[in-house]
């Protein structure tokens, strides 16, 4: 009997190796190679040239010009935020991976979404919760339809459905962790959508290892992808992430699926952000924002109104920035606190902002503007628990720091946007028209923008006063006189 083959896979980049390596030669990470066993392949009969097992090939190459490029109709998830991140809806036959920390709301987001799909037949495979627990969770979610008690069967999927007129085929629940049984359920029910919660609990009999191991996750995901691409239903996989913030399992899992969605947020805050890290059928620059409530997740249509507070009048260290995340403009509150270093060594802390970029901006303030902050503690926070990567908030960051340093409040009717360069110049930003329109919609009276952006817009088209600034000193003069 052939023995299992031992392989080592880097869980950071997915590189395979026949032996264990301390440092990955591909990504440079240390101690990332994990061992897993590969079952020996079943011997196959000898094939003649041009045939597969004595038969003609299933498909042959065809010219690119003869391929039908018509877009297939997408599945409307009845959730504007989720549809936006997916690129307009769920593509039939696609494999989507939804990752996030435990307890962040992944199962809640998926369950409340599929409960709205009254015209689709959905099969929910639960490897972590029982059917009764899912029923209790569904009862807490306020959907457009009521959910009756679960009818439990013996080994077969359980239906969570309303009357046939309201729910159509209904929502089917199967509590199973065997990949072979899951395929049997799919063949028997023929659903339009399959949800697997979670991929770490699924195991196949072809691999002799425990569920959640690298080999099990990899083989199960590959088998599900092959099934979906062979004319099967769309499949949504729910996966957990590690302490480092990456998806549990080998990195190759992200290479297998069509779309990787990251559901993130701080459990101490109300807001959750849905990002697209990979999308073969849409843009990865989209972003969805949700508010966690007792009755489920609520899509936030206008995040600017929720991220801004109304009581910042007269408070120093607060500046409003016009940011862009994905293609959505919104205004965020930048908070800074500057104080004398208590222990001789100055501290630097940034929450929701790149720590290294904060140090760069502090160096620009000291070198180009002349503010000595080397002996002072600087703490920066992006209100609402968001993490923003848009460089256009640089101007609001240094404005909030200076406001706290001199203990002078910035007018609450002023917002800012602009990237700060190493020489102290304010560089132009993208989509300036959307930023100005968002500030105008929320009632701001004045906005500081890079002077280079003034060439592409007409300030007279807006009801908000637009003040161009070329250098950091110009912005400080406009704010503090």
Short mmCIF file of C-alpha atoms in Angstrom, two decimals:
data_model
loop_
_atom_site.label_atom_id
_atom_site.label_comp_id
_atom_site.label_asym_id
_atom_site.label_seq_id
_atom_site.Cartn_x
_atom_site.Cartn_y
_atom_site.Cartn_z
CA UNK A 1 0.00 0.00 0.00
CA UNK A 2 1.40 3.39 -0.99
CA UNK A 3 2.20 5.74 1.84
CA UNK A 4 0.89 9.27 2.15
CA UNK A 5 3.21 11.92 0.77
CA UNK A 6 4.39 14.60 3.22
CA UNK A 7 4.46 18.18 1.92
CA UNK A 8 5.15 21.52 3.55
CA UNK A 9 3.16 24.64 2.63
CA UNK A 10 3.85 28.24 3.63
CA UNK A 11 0.65 29.54 5.22
CA UNK A 12 1.61 33.09 4.26
CA UNK A 13 2.15 32.79 0.50
CA UNK A 14 1.20 29.17 -0.31
CA UNK A 15 4.68 28.03 -1.49
CA UNK A 16 5.09 24.26 -1.45
CA UNK A 17 8.26 22.44 -0.45
CA UNK A 18 9.29 18.82 -0.08
CA UNK A 19 11.10 19.60 3.18
CA UNK A 20 10.68 22.02 6.06
CA UNK A 21 12.35 25.42 5.62
CA UNK A 22 12.85 27.97 8.37
CA UNK A 23 12.59 31.05 6.15
CA UNK A 24 10.28 31.05 3.15
CA UNK A 25 12.30 31.88 0.01
CA UNK A 26 9.22 33.43 -1.63
CA UNK A 27 7.78 35.83 0.97
CA UNK A 28 10.70 35.94 3.45
CA UNK A 29 8.57 35.00 6.48
CA UNK A 30 9.99 32.81 9.24
CA UNK A 31 8.44 29.60 10.65
CA UNK A 32 5.46 29.64 8.28
CA UNK A 33 5.87 26.16 6.74
CA UNK A 34 3.24 23.70 7.99
CA UNK A 35 3.23 19.96 7.36
CA UNK A 36 0.33 18.18 5.72
CA UNK A 37 -0.13 14.81 4.10
CA UNK A 38 -1.27 14.19 0.55
CA UNK A 39 -3.08 10.94 -0.17
CA UNK A 40 -1.50 8.88 -2.96
CA UNK A 41 -3.20 9.21 -6.31
CA UNK A 42 -5.22 6.25 -7.58
CA UNK A 43 -3.39 4.51 -10.45
CA UNK A 44 -5.04 5.23 -13.77
CA UNK A 45 -5.04 3.04 -16.89
CA UNK A 46 -2.63 3.73 -19.72
CA UNK A 47 -3.88 6.41 -22.07
CA UNK A 48 -3.29 6.54 -25.78
CA UNK A 49 -2.26 9.76 -27.46
CA UNK A 50 -5.11 12.25 -27.90
CA UNK A 51 -7.48 10.37 -25.58
CA UNK A 52 -8.44 10.46 -21.92
CA UNK A 53 -9.00 6.97 -20.49
CA UNK A 54 -9.61 5.73 -24.00
CA UNK A 55 -12.13 8.46 -24.77
CA UNK A 56 -11.90 11.69 -26.71
CA UNK A 57 -11.12 14.83 -24.67
CA UNK A 58 -14.11 16.48 -23.01
CA UNK A 59 -13.20 19.82 -24.61
CA UNK A 60 -10.83 21.14 -27.21
CA UNK A 61 -9.24 24.56 -27.67
CA UNK A 62 -11.37 27.11 -29.49
CA UNK A 63 -10.50 30.55 -30.90
CA UNK A 64 -10.96 33.49 -28.55
CA UNK A 65 -13.22 35.20 -31.10
CA UNK A 66 -15.75 32.33 -30.86
CA UNK A 67 -16.12 32.52 -27.07
CA UNK A 68 -19.43 34.00 -25.94
CA UNK A 69 -18.58 36.98 -23.73
CA UNK A 70 -22.15 37.88 -22.79
CA UNK A 71 -22.44 38.54 -19.07
CA UNK A 72 -24.60 36.14 -17.12
CA UNK A 73 -27.37 37.59 -15.00
CA UNK A 74 -26.14 38.03 -11.44
CA UNK A 75 -28.05 36.97 -8.35
CA UNK A 76 -29.43 40.03 -6.58
CA UNK A 77 -28.63 39.60 -2.87
CA UNK A 78 -31.19 42.31 -1.96
CA UNK A 79 -28.44 44.10 -0.03
CA UNK A 80 -27.06 47.24 -1.66
CA UNK A 81 -23.78 47.13 0.26
CA UNK A 82 -23.13 43.45 -0.45
CA UNK A 83 -24.06 43.81 -4.12
CA UNK A 84 -21.67 46.74 -4.46
CA UNK A 85 -18.73 44.83 -2.97
CA UNK A 86 -19.49 41.76 -5.11
CA UNK A 87 -19.48 43.91 -8.23
CA UNK A 88 -23.22 44.03 -8.87
CA UNK A 89 -24.42 40.77 -7.35
CA UNK A 90 -23.41 37.14 -6.99
CA UNK A 91 -22.19 35.46 -10.18
CA UNK A 92 -23.81 32.03 -10.79
CA UNK A 93 -21.32 29.20 -10.35
CA UNK A 94 -18.83 31.33 -8.40
CA UNK A 95 -17.00 30.45 -5.19
CA UNK A 96 -16.93 33.26 -2.61
CA UNK A 97 -14.88 33.22 0.60
CA UNK A 98 -16.05 35.43 3.47
CA UNK A 99 -13.45 35.81 6.22
CA UNK A 100 -13.41 37.60 9.54
CA UNK A 101 -12.67 37.33 13.24
CA UNK A 102 -14.83 35.07 15.42
CA UNK A 103 -17.94 36.90 16.58
CA UNK A 104 -17.61 39.77 14.11
CA UNK A 105 -20.93 38.91 12.40
CA UNK A 106 -20.08 36.75 9.37
CA UNK A 107 -22.84 34.19 9.95
CA UNK A 108 -25.32 36.95 10.81
CA UNK A 109 -24.57 38.80 7.58
CA UNK A 110 -24.99 35.68 5.44
CA UNK A 111 -28.08 34.40 7.25
CA UNK A 112 -30.00 37.66 7.14
CA UNK A 113 -29.10 38.00 3.44
CA UNK A 114 -30.30 34.55 2.37
CA UNK A 115 -33.49 34.95 4.41
CA UNK A 116 -34.42 37.75 2.00
CA UNK A 117 -33.93 35.59 -1.09
CA UNK A 118 -37.52 34.42 -1.32
CA UNK A 119 -37.26 33.40 -4.98
CA UNK A 120 -34.10 31.29 -4.57
CA UNK A 121 -33.54 27.86 -3.11
CA UNK A 122 -30.70 28.07 -0.59
CA UNK A 123 -28.91 25.23 1.17
CA UNK A 124 -27.18 26.22 4.42
CA UNK A 125 -24.52 23.73 5.56
CA UNK A 126 -23.72 24.27 9.23
CA UNK A 127 -20.68 22.64 10.73
CA UNK A 128 -20.64 24.71 13.91
CA UNK A 129 -24.25 25.25 14.96
CA UNK A 130 -27.26 22.98 15.27
CA UNK A 131 -30.51 23.59 13.40
CA UNK A 132 -32.13 24.85 16.60
CA UNK A 133 -29.36 27.38 17.15
CA UNK A 134 -29.81 28.62 13.58
CA UNK A 135 -33.54 28.95 14.19
CA UNK A 136 -32.90 31.07 17.29
CA UNK A 137 -30.49 33.25 15.33
CA UNK A 138 -33.00 33.65 12.50
CA UNK A 139 -35.71 34.70 14.97
CA UNK A 140 -33.50 37.54 16.19
CA UNK A 141 -33.05 38.89 12.72
CA UNK A 142 -35.81 41.18 11.53
CA UNK A 143 -36.38 40.29 7.90
CA UNK A 144 -39.19 41.10 5.52
CA UNK A 145 -40.70 37.69 6.22
CA UNK A 146 -41.45 35.74 9.35
CA UNK A 147 -39.67 32.48 10.09
CA UNK A 148 -41.71 29.51 11.37
CA UNK A 149 -40.33 26.76 13.62
CA UNK A 150 -37.73 24.43 12.15
CA UNK A 151 -38.94 21.01 11.05
CA UNK A 152 -36.14 18.62 11.95
CA UNK A 153 -35.65 15.46 9.93
CA UNK A 154 -33.42 12.44 10.33
CA UNK A 155 -30.17 13.05 8.47
CA UNK A 156 -31.81 15.11 5.71
CA UNK A 157 -31.75 18.88 5.31
CA UNK A 158 -34.21 20.78 7.51
CA UNK A 159 -36.41 23.45 5.96
CA UNK A 160 -36.69 26.92 7.47
CA UNK A 161 -39.46 28.23 5.28
CA UNK A 162 -42.68 30.19 5.26
CA UNK A 163 -45.70 29.40 3.21
CA UNK A 164 -44.89 28.29 -0.30
CA UNK A 165 -46.30 31.52 -1.68
CA UNK A 166 -43.91 33.59 0.44
CA UNK A 167 -40.76 31.52 0.60
CA UNK A 168 -40.84 29.61 -2.67
CA UNK A 169 -38.48 26.66 -2.37
CA UNK A 170 -37.44 27.78 1.11
CA UNK A 171 -34.21 27.77 3.05
CA UNK A 172 -32.78 24.31 3.74
CA UNK A 173 -30.42 23.61 6.63
CA UNK A 174 -28.12 20.59 6.89
CA UNK A 175 -25.86 20.12 9.90
CA UNK A 176 -23.05 18.05 8.41
CA UNK A 177 -19.25 18.17 8.21
CA UNK A 178 -18.63 15.46 5.60
CA UNK A 179 -17.83 16.76 2.13
CA UNK A 180 -19.22 13.62 0.51
CA UNK A 181 -22.56 14.06 2.35
CA UNK A 182 -22.66 17.72 1.35
CA UNK A 183 -22.42 16.78 -2.32
CA UNK A 184 -25.26 14.27 -1.80
CA UNK A 185 -27.45 17.00 -0.27
CA UNK A 186 -26.69 19.32 -3.18
CA UNK A 187 -27.50 16.64 -5.75
CA UNK A 188 -30.76 15.79 -3.97
CA UNK A 189 -32.00 19.36 -3.45
CA UNK A 190 -30.49 21.18 -6.49
CA UNK A 191 -30.26 24.58 -4.74
CA UNK A 192 -29.41 27.91 -6.40
CA UNK A 193 -27.01 28.89 -3.62
CA UNK A 194 -25.00 26.90 -1.07
CA UNK A 195 -23.57 28.38 2.14
CA UNK A 196 -20.92 26.46 4.11
CA UNK A 197 -20.29 27.64 7.66
CA UNK A 198 -17.41 27.15 8.07
CA UNK A 199 -14.83 25.70 5.70
CA UNK A 200 -12.58 24.86 8.68
CA UNK A 201 -15.12 22.29 9.94
CA UNK A 202 -15.53 20.39 6.65
CA UNK A 203 -13.51 17.20 6.02
CA UNK A 204 -13.24 14.70 3.19
CA UNK A 205 -12.62 10.98 3.52
CA UNK A 206 -9.92 11.16 0.84
CA UNK A 207 -7.53 12.88 3.28
CA UNK A 208 -6.44 11.17 6.49
CA UNK A 209 -6.26 14.22 8.75
CA UNK A 210 -8.47 16.14 11.14
CA UNK A 211 -10.89 18.89 10.02
CA UNK A 212 -9.29 22.30 9.88
CA UNK A 213 -5.87 21.02 8.86
CA UNK A 214 -4.09 22.50 5.88
CA UNK A 215 -4.66 19.47 3.67
CA UNK A 216 -8.39 19.21 4.51
CA UNK A 217 -9.07 22.89 3.86
CA UNK A 218 -7.17 22.82 0.61
CA UNK A 219 -8.74 19.65 -0.77
CA UNK A 220 -12.29 20.59 0.28
CA UNK A 221 -12.03 24.05 -1.28
CA UNK A 222 -10.62 22.60 -4.52
CA UNK A 223 -13.43 20.00 -4.71
CA UNK A 224 -16.09 22.65 -4.13
CA UNK A 225 -14.58 24.91 -6.80
CA UNK A 226 -14.56 22.06 -9.32
CA UNK A 227 -18.19 21.28 -8.51
CA UNK A 228 -19.29 24.93 -8.83
CA UNK A 229 -17.45 25.43 -12.14
CA UNK A 230 -18.96 22.24 -13.54
CA UNK A 231 -22.44 23.73 -13.66
CA UNK A 232 -23.13 23.65 -9.94
CA UNK A 233 -24.65 26.38 -7.76
CA UNK A 234 -22.89 29.43 -6.36
CA UNK A 235 -21.11 28.62 -3.11
CA UNK A 236 -20.32 30.94 -0.21
CA UNK A 237 -17.61 29.74 2.19
CA UNK A 238 -17.30 31.26 5.64
CA UNK A 239 -13.79 31.16 7.08
CA UNK A 240 -12.08 32.30 10.25
CA UNK A 241 -8.90 34.34 10.43
CA UNK A 242 -5.81 33.81 12.55
CA UNK A 243 -4.34 36.06 15.21
CA UNK A 244 -2.21 37.71 12.52
CA UNK A 245 -5.36 38.72 10.64
CA UNK A 246 -4.99 36.26 7.74
CA UNK A 247 -7.41 33.57 6.69
CA UNK A 248 -6.87 30.32 8.56
CA UNK A 249 -5.38 27.65 6.37
CA UNK A 250 -2.87 27.84 3.53
CA UNK A 251 -2.67 30.99 1.49
CA UNK A 252 -3.52 28.91 -1.56
CA UNK A 253 -7.13 28.91 -0.34
CA UNK A 254 -7.39 32.53 -1.45
CA UNK A 255 -5.94 31.57 -4.86
CA UNK A 256 -8.60 28.88 -5.36
CA UNK A 257 -11.74 30.95 -4.82
CA UNK A 258 -13.16 33.60 -7.17
CA UNK A 259 -13.86 36.28 -4.58
CA UNK A 260 -12.36 36.97 -1.15
CA UNK A 261 -14.41 39.22 1.14
CA UNK A 262 -13.03 40.48 4.45
CA UNK A 263 -15.52 41.39 7.18
CA UNK A 264 -13.71 43.51 9.72
CA UNK A 265 -14.34 45.86 12.58
CA UNK A 266 -13.80 46.31 16.29
CA UNK A 267 -16.23 44.47 18.53
CA UNK A 268 -16.23 47.54 20.80
CA UNK A 269 -17.65 49.68 17.99
CA UNK A 270 -20.94 49.46 16.12
CA UNK A 271 -19.54 49.61 12.61
CA UNK A 272 -18.45 46.72 10.40
CA UNK A 273 -16.68 47.10 7.07
CA UNK A 274 -16.94 44.63 4.20
CA UNK A 275 -13.94 44.81 1.86
CA UNK A 276 -13.13 42.91 -1.31
CA UNK A 277 -9.54 41.66 -1.30
CA UNK A 278 -9.94 39.68 -4.53
CA UNK A 279 -12.72 39.69 -7.10
CA UNK A 280 -12.55 38.05 -10.50
CA UNK A 281 -15.93 39.55 -11.44
CA UNK A 282 -15.64 43.10 -10.17
CA UNK A 283 -13.53 45.81 -8.61
CA UNK A 284 -11.59 45.36 -5.37
CA UNK A 285 -11.92 49.05 -4.51
CA UNK A 286 -15.51 48.80 -3.31
CA UNK A 287 -16.44 48.97 0.35
CA UNK A 288 -19.60 48.25 2.34
CA UNK A 289 -20.39 49.65 5.77
CA UNK A 290 -22.78 48.04 8.26
CA UNK A 291 -24.02 48.94 11.71
CA UNK A 292 -24.28 46.12 14.22
CA UNK A 293 -27.63 46.18 16.01
CA UNK A 294 -29.46 43.83 18.33
CA UNK A 295 -31.68 42.63 15.49
CA UNK A 296 -28.84 42.13 13.00
CA UNK A 297 -26.70 44.19 10.66
CA UNK A 298 -28.06 47.35 9.04
CA UNK A 299 -26.54 48.70 5.84
CA UNK A 300 -25.28 52.26 6.29
CA UNK A 301 -26.26 54.33 3.27
CA UNK A 302 -24.62 57.59 4.42
CA UNK A 303 -21.66 56.82 6.72
CA UNK A 304 -20.62 60.48 6.95
CA UNK A 305 -23.56 61.40 9.17
CA UNK A 306 -22.74 58.57 11.58
CA UNK A 307 -18.98 59.12 11.73
CA UNK A 308 -19.25 62.80 12.61
CA UNK A 309 -20.15 64.03 16.09
CA UNK A 310 -22.10 67.21 16.77
CA UNK A 311 -20.37 68.26 19.98
CA UNK A 312 -16.88 69.17 18.75
CA UNK A 313 -17.48 72.94 18.89
CA UNK A 314 -14.72 74.64 20.88
CA UNK A 315 -12.66 71.44 21.26
CA UNK A 316 -9.08 71.45 20.04
CA UNK A 317 -7.41 68.56 18.28
CA UNK A 318 -10.35 67.75 15.96
CA UNK A 319 -10.34 68.12 12.18
CA UNK A 320 -12.78 66.83 9.58
CA UNK A 321 -11.31 65.03 6.56
CA UNK A 322 -12.96 64.27 3.22
CA UNK A 323 -11.81 60.71 2.50
CA UNK A 324 -12.46 58.18 -0.24
CA UNK A 325 -12.61 54.47 0.52
CA UNK A 326 -13.09 52.46 -2.62
CA UNK A 327 -15.30 54.72 -4.71
CA UNK A 328 -17.35 56.11 -1.82
CA UNK A 329 -16.65 59.58 -0.42
CA UNK A 330 -17.36 60.22 3.25
CA UNK A 331 -16.27 62.62 5.94
CA UNK A 332 -14.47 61.34 9.01
CA UNK A 333 -13.38 62.92 12.24
CA UNK A 334 -9.64 63.01 12.93
CA UNK A 335 -8.74 63.36 16.61
CA UNK A 336 -5.28 64.22 17.96
CA UNK A 337 -3.85 64.79 21.42
CA UNK A 338 -0.43 66.38 21.98
CA UNK A 339 0.99 66.52 25.51
CA UNK A 340 4.36 66.82 27.20
CA UNK A 341 6.21 63.51 27.44
CA UNK A 342 5.87 62.29 31.01
CA UNK A 343 8.77 59.81 31.01
CA UNK A 344 11.32 61.67 28.90
CA UNK A 345 10.78 59.51 25.82
CA UNK A 346 8.03 60.75 23.54
CA UNK A 347 5.26 58.26 22.67
CA UNK A 348 3.59 57.91 19.29
CA UNK A 349 0.27 56.11 18.93
CA UNK A 350 -2.09 55.87 15.94
CA UNK A 351 -5.47 54.15 15.88
CA UNK A 352 -6.94 53.68 12.41
CA UNK A 353 -3.99 55.38 10.70
CA UNK A 354 -0.60 54.17 9.51
CA UNK A 355 1.89 54.61 12.35
CA UNK A 356 4.85 55.09 10.00
CA UNK A 357 3.03 57.77 8.04
CA UNK A 358 2.26 59.56 11.31
CA UNK A 359 5.98 59.71 12.09
CA UNK A 360 6.63 61.08 8.59
CA UNK A 361 4.05 63.84 9.04
CA UNK A 362 5.53 64.77 12.42
CA UNK A 363 8.95 65.03 10.80
CA UNK A 364 7.50 67.34 8.11
CA UNK A 365 5.96 69.55 10.78
CA UNK A 366 9.27 69.87 12.59
CA UNK A 367 11.54 70.28 9.58
CA UNK A 368 9.41 72.36 7.19
CA UNK A 369 7.06 74.27 9.49
CA UNK A 370 9.21 74.63 12.61
CA UNK A 371 7.01 73.01 15.27
CA UNK A 372 9.11 71.12 17.82
CA UNK A 373 7.25 67.95 18.75
CA UNK A 374 10.21 65.67 19.54
CA UNK A 375 9.66 65.94 23.30
CA UNK A 376 5.88 65.61 23.18
CA UNK A 377 3.54 62.63 23.14
CA UNK A 378 1.31 62.46 20.06
CA UNK A 379 -1.83 60.31 19.98
CA UNK A 380 -3.97 60.04 16.87
CA UNK A 381 -7.39 58.42 16.48
CA UNK A 382 -9.80 58.02 13.57
CA UNK A 383 -13.26 58.26 15.10
CA UNK A 384 -15.67 55.37 14.69
CA UNK A 385 -13.09 52.60 14.75
CA UNK A 386 -12.39 52.86 11.02
CA UNK A 387 -9.02 52.25 9.43
CA UNK A 388 -8.40 54.68 6.59
CA UNK A 389 -5.64 54.33 3.99
CA UNK A 390 -6.50 57.36 1.86
CA UNK A 391 -3.46 59.71 1.81
CA UNK A 392 -5.84 62.65 1.33
CA UNK A 393 -6.43 62.79 5.09
CA UNK A 394 -2.80 63.87 5.70
CA UNK A 395 -3.81 67.53 5.85
CA UNK A 396 -6.50 66.91 8.46
CA UNK A 397 -4.06 64.81 10.54
CA UNK A 398 -1.43 67.55 10.79
CA UNK A 399 -4.16 70.17 11.32
CA UNK A 400 -5.57 68.19 14.26
CA UNK A 401 -2.06 67.74 15.71
CA UNK A 402 -1.30 71.45 15.46
CA UNK A 403 -4.73 72.34 16.87
CA UNK A 404 -4.06 70.22 19.94
CA UNK A 405 -0.51 71.53 20.28
CA UNK A 406 -1.57 75.19 20.38
CA UNK A 407 -4.91 74.32 22.07
CA UNK A 408 -6.93 76.20 19.45
CA UNK A 409 -10.12 74.73 17.98
CA UNK A 410 -10.72 74.45 14.25
CA UNK A 411 -14.01 75.84 12.94
CA UNK A 412 -16.54 73.00 12.85
CA UNK A 413 -17.81 74.19 9.45
CA UNK A 414 -14.43 73.56 7.78
CA UNK A 415 -13.24 70.28 6.26
CA UNK A 416 -9.92 69.44 4.65
CA UNK A 417 -8.37 67.13 2.08
CA UNK A 418 -4.86 66.92 0.72
CA UNK A 419 -1.78 64.72 0.65
CA UNK A 420 1.29 66.16 2.36
CA UNK A 421 4.68 65.67 0.70
CA UNK A 422 8.09 65.50 2.36
CA UNK A 423 8.91 69.06 1.35
CA UNK A 424 5.74 70.38 3.00
CA UNK A 425 3.76 70.82 -0.23
CA UNK A 426 0.12 69.79 -0.46
CA UNK A 427 -0.22 67.37 -3.35
CA UNK A 428 -3.40 66.92 -5.42
CA UNK A 429 -5.87 64.14 -4.62
CA UNK A 430 -8.23 62.09 -6.76
CA UNK A 431 -11.98 62.57 -7.17
CA UNK A 432 -11.99 66.07 -5.75
CA UNK A 433 -15.48 66.75 -7.15
CA UNK A 434 -17.00 63.91 -5.13
CA UNK A 435 -15.27 65.10 -1.96
CA UNK A 436 -16.54 68.66 -2.36
CA UNK A 437 -20.07 67.45 -3.16
CA UNK A 438 -20.11 65.27 -0.03
CA UNK A 439 -18.98 68.17 2.17
CA UNK A 440 -21.57 70.44 0.61
CA UNK A 441 -24.31 67.86 1.13
CA UNK A 442 -23.54 67.68 4.85
CA UNK A 443 -23.70 71.45 5.29
CA UNK A 444 -20.02 72.44 5.53
CA UNK A 445 -19.34 76.04 4.55
CA UNK A 446 -15.65 75.92 3.72
CA UNK A 447 -13.20 73.36 2.37
CA UNK A 448 -9.42 73.44 2.05
CA UNK A 449 -8.14 71.61 -1.04
CA UNK A 450 -4.77 71.32 -2.84
CA UNK A 451 -4.15 74.24 -5.19
CA UNK A 452 -3.33 71.85 -8.04
CA UNK A 453 -6.88 70.44 -7.91
CA UNK A 454 -8.31 73.90 -8.61
CA UNK A 455 -7.44 73.50 -12.30
CA UNK A 456 -9.91 70.65 -12.80
CA UNK A 457 -12.95 72.20 -11.09
CA UNK A 458 -14.98 75.40 -11.17
CA UNK A 459 -15.43 76.70 -7.60
CA UNK A 460 -18.46 78.72 -8.65
CA UNK A 461 -20.39 75.50 -9.31
CA UNK A 462 -20.53 74.75 -5.57
CA UNK A 463 -22.27 76.48 -2.69
CA UNK A 464 -19.30 75.77 -0.43
CA UNK A 465 -16.28 78.08 -0.23
CA UNK A 466 -13.21 76.38 -1.70
CA UNK A 467 -9.81 77.53 -0.41
CA UNK A 468 -6.75 76.32 -2.35
CA UNK A 469 -3.50 75.68 -0.45
CA UNK A 470 -0.06 75.01 -1.93
CA UNK A 471 1.95 74.37 1.23
CA UNK A 472 1.27 73.38 4.79
CA UNK A 473 1.90 76.95 5.97
CA UNK A 474 -0.92 78.20 3.69
CA UNK A 475 -3.35 75.74 5.25
CA UNK A 476 -2.37 76.75 8.79
CA UNK A 477 -2.82 80.43 7.91
CA UNK A 478 -6.28 79.73 6.51
CA UNK A 479 -7.27 77.77 9.62
CA UNK A 480 -5.74 79.83 12.45
CA UNK A 481 -5.07 83.21 10.80
#
